[in-house]
Amino acid sequence: MNRRDQILEEIKLVPSLPASATEAVSIVRDPNASLTELEAIIECDAGLATNILRLANSAYFGGRGSISTVKDATVRLGTKRIVQLVLTTAVAPRIKPPLAGYDMPSGALLAHSVAAAVGAEQLAQELRLAAPDYTYTAGLLHDIGKIVLGTYLNVEAKPILDLAFGEGVSFEEAERQVLGIDHAEVGAELLTWWRLPDDVVRVVRYHHDPYAIADGDGDGIVTDLVHVGDHIGRLCGTALGADGVNYSVSPRSVERLALTPEITESVVGKVLGTLAELGEFFLQTESV
Amino acid sequence: MKVSSKPEDIIVTYSLGSCVGITIYDPEIRVGGMAHCMLPISRLDPQKAKENPIMFTDTGVPALIQAVLNLGGSRRRLVAKVAGGASPLNDNGMFKIGERNYTVVRKVLWKNDILIASEEVGGTAARTLYLFLDTGRTVIRSGGVEREL
C-alpha cells in the first residue's frame, strides 16, 4: 500500500463526532424539523448544553450574558448559529491536542481554526457580502485534516520542510509531493467519513486552491472567504506550526472578493478582539 | 508583554508569524522584557489600543521600553532584538502586516535612540523567541532548529 492509500485508510480509524453534532447538522437542514427537536438534542447532553450557553453568551455570538436556557439561546441566536456552536463544541476536543508533525502545542490548531472561522465571517461583513451560514463551519473545519496527517508529517518532516522553506514550494504542495496527499484533501475525506454536508466538504477540499471552483459557483464565495480567513487567522498571533505562513495567497480570491490590504488589516483587528474575548494569551514566563 | 528582573526567568513568545517579537535588555543591571505585537498602527482601533497597547507595534514598543526603564534600566544601555514579520507566499501586498510591523519597530526604536543589535525578520517560517534574563541571550527556534539571535 502506498503512503496516500495508507493515510486514506487511517481516516477511517478516527472516531466519529458525537451523535448530537451530526444530528443537529441534519436537523437544521431539514425544512420539516422543529426547534424543539434541536433543543431536545442539546438538553440531553449536559456538557453540551453548558458549553452552548457559555459560547452563546459571548459578545461575538451575540448573547452578552443574558441567555440562561437552551430555549433562550435558540430563539435569540437562531438555529443556524446554535448548530455552529454545537459543532464547535464537538470539534474542539478533537483539534485541541498538540500536533506533533506540525509542531503545534495544545490549543494552537483550535485557536487558528476559530480565528479562521471568525475571520471568514468578519471578512464577509466588511465586504458587505451575504455569506452562507456554513461559512463559519467550513472555516472552523478547514484544517481538520492536520489531525490525521500530523502523524505522517512527523516521520517525513525533513523532506517536507526542505521543499517548503528551501525551495519556496507552498506547504500543501510539499505535503502532496512527499506524502501523496495534502491536509486539505485529508480533511475533506475525514469530513465525508463523518457525514458532514457536501458543501462544507468542498470548501475544506479547495481552501488552498480556490481556482478549482468556477466563477459564479455558489460555493465559490465561501471558498474565497475561508481561503482568506485562513490567511487572516495566521496573522492573528495564535501559535503557528512548522508550516508557518508558507501558503500562497490566491489571486483568484483576491480578485473575486476585491480584497485590499486595508480590508485584511481591519479584519485582523476585529478578529483579534474576538480572540481576546475567547481567552487567548501569548506570553508565558518559565523558570529554569 | 512581560518584563522581569529575575535572572532565572526565561521569557518566551511562541511561533511568531507576521507578528513581531521585540526584546529589550539592560545588560548591566540584568533587567529586560519582551513584547509580541500584532498590528502595525494603533490608529486602526484607538479604543483597543488604549485597552491593550501591546497589540499594536507603534504603542507596544514604547510601552515595553517604558516598562524596562521602570525596572531601573538605563536608556543608553538598552539592547534591542527583533524577530518575526513573516508574510505568506505570493501575497501581492495583501498581507503586508508583517513587513509594516517591522518598519514600525525600526522607526520607534530609532526615535528612542536604540539600535537593533540583531534581528531575524521576513520569510515564511514561524519563529519562537526566547529571552534569558540572566545574560540577555536571545534564541530563536524555527523549524525544530535553535539558533542564537
Coordinates of C-alpha atoms in Angstrom, one line a residue:
Chain A
M1 CA 0.0 0.0 0.0
N2 CA 1.4 3.4 -0.9
R3 CA 1.6 6.3 1.6
R4 CA -1.5 8.0 0.2
D5 CA -3.7 4.9 0.5
Q6 CA -2.3 4.3 3.9
I7 CA -3.4 7.8 5.0
L8 CA -6.8 7.4 3.4
E9 CA -7.3 4.1 5.4
E10 CA -6.1 5.9 8.6
I11 CA -9.0 8.4 8.3
K12 CA -11.5 5.5 8.9
L13 CA -9.9 4.9 12.3
V14 CA -10.8 8.4 13.5
P15 CA -13.8 8.2 15.9
S16 CA -17.0 9.8 14.6
L17 CA -18.3 13.1 16.0
P18 CA -20.8 12.8 18.9
A19 CA -24.3 11.9 17.5
S20 CA -25.6 15.2 18.9
A21 CA -23.4 17.1 16.5
T22 CA -24.3 15.2 13.3
E23 CA -28.0 15.1 14.3
A24 CA -28.0 18.9 14.9
V25 CA -26.4 19.5 11.5
S26 CA -29.0 17.3 9.7
I27 CA -31.9 18.8 11.6
V28 CA -31.2 22.4 10.7
R29 CA -31.1 21.3 7.0
D30 CA -34.4 19.5 7.3
P31 CA -37.2 22.0 6.5
N32 CA -39.7 19.9 8.4
A33 CA -37.7 19.6 11.6
S34 CA -38.7 21.7 14.6
L35 CA -36.9 23.9 17.0
T36 CA -38.0 21.6 19.8
E37 CA -36.1 18.7 18.3
L38 CA -32.9 20.7 18.2
E39 CA -33.4 21.8 21.8
A40 CA -34.0 18.3 22.9
I41 CA -30.8 17.1 21.4
I42 CA -28.8 19.8 23.2
E43 CA -30.6 19.3 26.5
C44 CA -29.9 15.6 26.5
D45 CA -26.2 16.3 26.8
A46 CA -25.5 18.4 30.0
G47 CA -21.9 19.2 28.9
L48 CA -23.0 20.3 25.5
A49 CA -25.8 22.5 27.0
T50 CA -23.3 24.2 29.3
N51 CA -20.9 24.9 26.5
I52 CA -23.6 26.2 24.2
L53 CA -24.7 28.6 26.9
R54 CA -21.2 29.7 27.5
L55 CA -20.5 30.4 23.8
A56 CA -23.9 31.9 23.2
N57 CA -23.3 34.4 26.0
S58 CA -20.1 35.8 24.4
A59 CA -20.3 39.1 22.7
Y60 CA -19.2 37.6 19.4
F61 CA -22.1 35.2 19.3
G62 CA -24.5 37.9 20.5
G63 CA -25.8 36.8 23.9
R64 CA -23.8 39.2 26.1
G65 CA -24.5 37.3 29.3
S66 CA -28.3 37.4 29.2
I67 CA -29.1 33.9 27.9
S68 CA -29.8 31.3 30.6
T69 CA -31.6 28.4 28.9
V70 CA -31.1 26.4 25.7
K71 CA -34.6 27.6 24.5
D72 CA -33.5 31.2 25.0
A73 CA -30.4 30.5 23.1
T74 CA -32.1 29.0 20.1
V75 CA -34.7 31.8 20.0
R76 CA -32.2 34.6 20.4
L77 CA -29.4 33.3 18.2
G78 CA -31.3 31.3 15.7
T79 CA -31.0 27.6 14.9
K80 CA -28.1 28.1 12.4
R81 CA -25.9 29.8 14.9
I82 CA -26.8 27.2 17.5
V83 CA -25.8 24.3 15.2
Q84 CA -22.4 26.1 14.6
L85 CA -22.0 26.2 18.4
V86 CA -22.9 22.5 18.7
L87 CA -20.3 21.7 16.1
T88 CA -17.6 24.0 17.7
T89 CA -18.2 22.2 20.9
A90 CA -18.0 18.7 19.3
V91 CA -14.9 19.5 17.2
A92 CA -12.9 21.5 19.8
P93 CA -11.7 18.4 21.8
R94 CA -10.5 16.8 18.5
I95 CA -8.4 19.8 17.4
K96 CA -7.2 20.8 20.8
P97 CA -4.4 18.3 21.5
P98 CA -0.8 19.1 20.4
L99 CA 0.0 18.1 16.8
A100 CA 3.5 16.6 16.7
G101 CA 4.1 16.7 13.0
Y102 CA 3.1 20.3 12.6
D103 CA 4.9 21.3 15.8
M104 CA 1.8 22.8 17.2
P105 CA 1.3 23.0 21.0
S106 CA -2.0 22.1 22.7
G107 CA -4.8 24.5 21.7
A108 CA -2.9 26.0 18.7
L109 CA -5.0 24.4 16.0
L110 CA -8.2 25.2 17.8
A111 CA -7.2 28.8 18.2
H112 CA -6.3 29.0 14.5
S113 CA -9.5 27.3 13.4
V114 CA -11.6 29.7 15.4
A115 CA -9.6 32.6 14.1
A116 CA -10.1 31.5 10.5
A117 CA -13.9 30.9 11.0
V118 CA -14.4 34.3 12.7
G119 CA -12.0 35.8 10.0
A120 CA -14.1 34.4 7.1
E121 CA -17.3 35.8 8.7
Q122 CA -15.9 39.2 9.6
L123 CA -14.4 39.5 6.1
A124 CA -17.9 38.9 4.6
Q125 CA -19.3 41.5 6.9
E126 CA -16.6 44.0 6.0
L127 CA -17.2 43.4 2.3
R128 CA -20.9 43.5 2.8
L129 CA -21.4 40.1 1.3
A130 CA -24.1 37.8 2.4
A131 CA -22.1 34.7 3.4
P132 CA -24.0 31.4 3.5
D133 CA -24.4 30.1 7.0
Y134 CA -21.9 27.3 6.6
T135 CA -19.0 29.8 6.1
Y136 CA -18.3 29.6 9.9
T137 CA -18.5 25.8 9.9
A138 CA -16.2 25.4 6.9
G139 CA -13.7 27.9 8.4
L140 CA -13.7 26.0 11.7
L141 CA -13.1 22.7 10.0
H142 CA -10.7 23.8 7.2
D143 CA -7.6 22.3 8.8
I144 CA -9.1 19.2 10.4
G145 CA -7.0 17.0 8.1
K146 CA -4.0 18.0 10.1
I147 CA -5.1 15.8 13.0
V148 CA -4.6 12.8 10.7
L149 CA -1.7 14.0 8.6
G150 CA 0.3 15.2 11.6
T151 CA 1.4 11.7 12.4
Y152 CA 2.8 11.2 8.9
L153 CA 4.3 14.6 8.7
N154 CA 6.2 13.8 11.9
V155 CA 8.0 10.9 10.1
E156 CA 8.7 12.9 6.9
A157 CA 9.2 16.3 8.4
K158 CA 12.6 16.9 6.8
P159 CA 11.9 16.5 3.1
I160 CA 8.6 18.5 3.5
L161 CA 10.3 21.3 5.4
D162 CA 13.2 21.3 2.9
L163 CA 10.8 21.7 0.0
A164 CA 8.7 24.3 1.7
F165 CA 11.4 26.5 3.1
G166 CA 14.4 25.6 0.9
E167 CA 12.7 25.7 -2.4
G168 CA 9.7 28.0 -1.8
V169 CA 7.1 25.4 -2.5
S170 CA 3.8 26.0 -0.7
F171 CA 3.4 23.8 2.3
E172 CA 0.3 21.8 1.0
E173 CA 2.2 21.2 -2.3
A174 CA 5.2 19.9 -0.3
E175 CA 2.8 17.6 1.6
R176 CA 1.5 16.3 -1.7
Q177 CA 4.9 15.7 -3.2
V178 CA 6.2 13.8 -0.2
L179 CA 3.1 12.1 1.2
G180 CA 0.9 11.9 -2.0
I181 CA -1.9 13.9 -0.3
D182 CA -2.3 17.2 1.5
H183 CA -4.1 18.2 4.7
A184 CA -7.0 19.8 2.7
E185 CA -7.8 16.6 0.9
V186 CA -7.4 14.5 4.1
G187 CA -9.7 16.9 5.8
A188 CA -12.3 16.6 3.1
E189 CA -12.2 12.8 3.3
L190 CA -12.4 12.9 7.1
L191 CA -15.5 15.1 7.0
T192 CA -17.1 12.9 4.3
W193 CA -16.4 10.0 6.7
W194 CA -18.1 12.0 9.5
R195 CA -21.1 12.5 7.1
L196 CA -20.8 16.3 7.2
P197 CA -22.6 18.1 4.3
D198 CA -21.0 18.2 0.9
D199 CA -20.8 22.0 0.6
V200 CA -18.7 22.1 3.8
V201 CA -16.5 19.3 2.5
R202 CA -15.9 21.1 -0.8
V203 CA -14.7 24.3 0.8
V204 CA -12.3 22.3 3.0
R205 CA -11.0 20.4 0.0
Y206 CA -10.3 23.5 -2.0
H207 CA -9.3 26.0 0.7
H208 CA -5.8 26.3 -0.7
D209 CA -6.9 26.1 -4.3
P210 CA -9.9 28.4 -4.9
Y211 CA -9.0 28.2 -8.7
A212 CA -10.7 24.8 -8.6
I213 CA -14.0 26.5 -8.1
A214 CA -15.6 28.1 -11.1
D215 CA -16.7 31.7 -11.2
G216 CA -20.4 32.1 -10.4
D217 CA -20.4 28.8 -8.4
G218 CA -22.4 29.5 -5.3
D219 CA -19.8 27.8 -3.1
G220 CA -17.0 29.9 -4.6
I221 CA -17.7 32.8 -2.3
V222 CA -17.3 30.6 0.8
T223 CA -14.1 29.0 -0.5
D224 CA -12.7 32.5 -1.2
L225 CA -13.8 33.7 2.3
V226 CA -12.3 30.7 4.0
H227 CA -9.1 30.9 1.9
V228 CA -8.6 34.5 3.0
G229 CA -9.9 33.7 6.5
D230 CA -7.2 31.1 6.9
H231 CA -4.5 33.7 5.9
I232 CA -6.1 36.2 8.3
G233 CA -6.1 33.6 11.0
R234 CA -2.4 33.2 10.6
L235 CA -1.9 36.9 11.1
C236 CA -3.7 36.9 14.5
G237 CA -0.8 35.9 16.7
T238 CA -2.1 32.4 17.6
A239 CA 0.7 29.8 17.7
L240 CA 1.7 28.8 14.2
G241 CA 3.0 25.4 13.3
A242 CA 6.1 24.2 11.4
D243 CA 4.3 25.3 8.2
G244 CA 4.5 28.9 9.4
V245 CA 2.8 31.2 6.8
N246 CA 4.2 29.2 3.9
Y247 CA 1.0 29.2 1.9
S248 CA 0.1 31.1 -1.3
V249 CA -2.5 33.8 -1.4
S250 CA -4.7 33.0 -4.4
P251 CA -5.0 35.9 -6.9
R252 CA -8.4 34.5 -7.8
S253 CA -9.8 35.0 -4.3
V254 CA -8.2 38.4 -4.1
E255 CA -9.9 39.4 -7.3
R256 CA -13.3 37.8 -6.7
L257 CA -13.5 39.5 -3.3
A258 CA -12.0 42.8 -4.4
L259 CA -9.7 42.5 -1.4
T260 CA -7.4 45.3 -0.4
P261 CA -4.6 45.4 2.3
E262 CA -6.7 47.9 4.3
I263 CA -9.6 45.4 4.4
T264 CA -7.4 42.5 5.6
E265 CA -5.8 44.6 8.3
S266 CA -9.1 45.9 9.5
V267 CA -10.5 42.3 9.7
V268 CA -7.4 41.1 11.6
G269 CA -8.1 43.9 14.1
K270 CA -11.7 42.7 14.6
V271 CA -10.7 39.0 14.8
L272 CA -8.1 39.9 17.5
G273 CA -10.8 41.5 19.6
T274 CA -12.9 38.3 19.3
L275 CA -10.0 36.0 20.1
A276 CA -9.1 38.2 23.2
E277 CA -12.7 37.6 24.4
L278 CA -12.4 33.9 23.8
G279 CA -9.4 33.9 26.1
E280 CA -6.2 34.0 24.1
F281 CA -2.8 34.7 25.6
F282 CA 0.6 34.6 24.0
L283 CA 3.3 35.1 26.5
Q284 CA 4.4 32.9 29.4
T285 CA 7.1 33.1 31.9
E286 CA 9.0 29.9 32.7
S287 CA 11.6 29.4 35.3
V288 CA 14.6 27.3 34.6
Chain B
M1 CA 4.3 41.8 27.2
K2 CA 6.4 40.5 30.1
V3 CA 9.3 42.2 31.8
S4 CA 11.4 40.7 34.6
S5 CA 14.4 41.4 36.8
K6 CA 14.8 37.8 37.9
P7 CA 17.9 36.2 36.4
E8 CA 16.3 32.7 36.5
D9 CA 13.4 33.8 34.2
I10 CA 13.1 33.0 30.6
I11 CA 10.5 35.0 28.6
V12 CA 9.2 33.2 25.6
T13 CA 6.7 34.0 22.8
Y14 CA 5.6 31.1 20.7
S15 CA 5.7 30.9 16.9
L16 CA 5.7 34.5 15.6
G17 CA 4.3 34.8 12.1
S18 CA 3.6 38.2 10.8
C19 CA 3.7 39.5 14.4
V20 CA 6.9 40.9 15.7
G21 CA 8.7 39.9 18.9
I22 CA 10.9 42.6 20.4
T23 CA 13.3 42.1 23.3
I24 CA 14.8 45.0 25.3
Y25 CA 17.5 44.2 27.8
D26 CA 19.9 46.2 30.1
P27 CA 23.0 44.0 30.4
E28 CA 24.4 46.0 33.3
I29 CA 21.6 45.5 35.8
R30 CA 20.2 42.5 34.0
V31 CA 16.5 43.5 33.5
G32 CA 14.6 43.1 30.4
G33 CA 11.4 42.2 28.7
M34 CA 9.6 41.1 25.5
A35 CA 6.6 42.3 23.6
H36 CA 4.6 40.4 21.0
C37 CA 2.8 43.0 18.7
M38 CA 0.3 42.0 16.1
L39 CA -0.7 45.1 14.1
P40 CA 1.4 48.0 13.0
I41 CA -0.6 51.1 13.7
S42 CA -2.9 51.8 16.7
R43 CA -4.9 54.3 14.6
L44 CA -6.8 51.2 13.3
D45 CA -8.6 50.9 16.6
P46 CA -7.7 53.6 19.2
Q47 CA -10.1 52.1 21.8
K48 CA -8.5 48.7 21.6
A49 CA -5.0 50.3 21.7
K50 CA -6.0 52.0 24.9
E51 CA -7.1 48.8 26.5
N52 CA -4.2 46.8 25.1
P53 CA -1.3 48.9 23.7
I54 CA 0.8 45.8 23.2
M55 CA -1.5 44.7 20.4
F56 CA -0.1 47.4 18.2
T57 CA 3.5 47.9 17.3
D58 CA 3.5 51.7 17.5
T59 CA 2.2 51.7 21.0
G60 CA 3.6 48.3 22.2
V61 CA 7.3 49.1 21.6
P62 CA 7.2 52.4 23.7
A63 CA 5.3 50.5 26.4
L64 CA 8.0 47.8 26.5
I65 CA 10.8 50.4 26.7
Q66 CA 9.0 52.2 29.5
A67 CA 8.4 49.0 31.4
V68 CA 12.1 48.1 31.2
L69 CA 13.1 51.7 32.3
N70 CA 10.6 51.3 35.2
L71 CA 12.7 48.3 36.4
G72 CA 15.7 50.5 36.6
G73 CA 17.0 50.0 33.1
S74 CA 19.1 52.9 31.6
R75 CA 18.1 54.1 28.1
R76 CA 21.6 54.3 26.9
R77 CA 22.4 50.7 27.7
L78 CA 19.3 49.1 26.2
V79 CA 19.9 46.3 23.7
A80 CA 17.0 45.6 21.3
K81 CA 16.5 42.5 19.2
V82 CA 13.7 41.8 16.8
A83 CA 12.1 38.6 15.2
G84 CA 9.0 37.8 13.2
G85 CA 7.4 39.9 10.5
A86 CA 6.8 37.0 8.1
S87 CA 4.5 37.2 5.1
P88 CA 2.6 34.5 3.1
L89 CA 3.8 33.4 -0.4
N90 CA 2.7 35.5 -3.4
D91 CA 0.8 37.8 -1.2
N92 CA 1.0 40.8 -3.6
G93 CA 0.8 43.2 -0.8
M94 CA -2.5 41.9 0.5
F95 CA -1.0 40.8 3.8
K96 CA 1.9 43.2 4.3
I97 CA 1.2 43.4 8.0
G98 CA 4.5 41.6 8.8
E99 CA 6.6 44.0 6.8
R100 CA 4.9 47.0 8.2
N101 CA 5.2 45.7 11.8
Y102 CA 9.0 45.5 11.3
T103 CA 9.1 49.0 9.7
V104 CA 7.3 50.5 12.7
V105 CA 9.6 48.7 15.2
R106 CA 12.6 50.2 13.5
K107 CA 11.0 53.6 13.5
V108 CA 10.1 53.6 17.2
L109 CA 13.5 52.2 18.3
W110 CA 15.3 54.8 16.1
K111 CA 13.2 57.6 17.7
N112 CA 14.2 56.3 21.1
D113 CA 17.9 56.2 20.1
I114 CA 18.1 52.4 20.5
L115 CA 19.9 50.4 17.9
I116 CA 18.8 46.9 16.9
A117 CA 21.6 44.6 18.0
S118 CA 20.3 41.7 15.9
E119 CA 17.2 40.6 14.0
E120 CA 15.7 37.9 12.0
V121 CA 12.6 39.0 10.1
G122 CA 10.6 38.2 7.0
G123 CA 10.3 34.9 5.1
T124 CA 7.5 32.4 5.7
A125 CA 8.7 30.5 8.7
A126 CA 7.2 30.7 12.2
R127 CA 9.7 31.7 15.0
T128 CA 9.6 31.1 18.7
L129 CA 11.6 33.7 20.6
Y130 CA 13.3 33.3 24.0
L131 CA 14.9 35.9 26.2
F132 CA 17.2 34.6 29.1
L133 CA 17.2 37.2 31.8
D134 CA 20.5 36.0 33.3
T135 CA 22.6 37.2 30.3
G136 CA 20.2 38.8 27.9
R137 CA 20.9 35.9 25.5
T138 CA 18.1 35.5 22.9
V139 CA 17.4 32.3 21.0
I140 CA 15.1 31.6 18.0
R141 CA 13.6 28.2 17.5
S142 CA 12.2 27.7 14.0
G143 CA 11.6 24.5 12.0
G144 CA 12.8 22.5 15.0
V145 CA 16.2 24.2 14.9
E146 CA 17.5 26.6 17.6
R147 CA 19.9 29.4 16.9
E148 CA 21.2 32.4 18.8
L149 CA 19.8 35.7 17.7

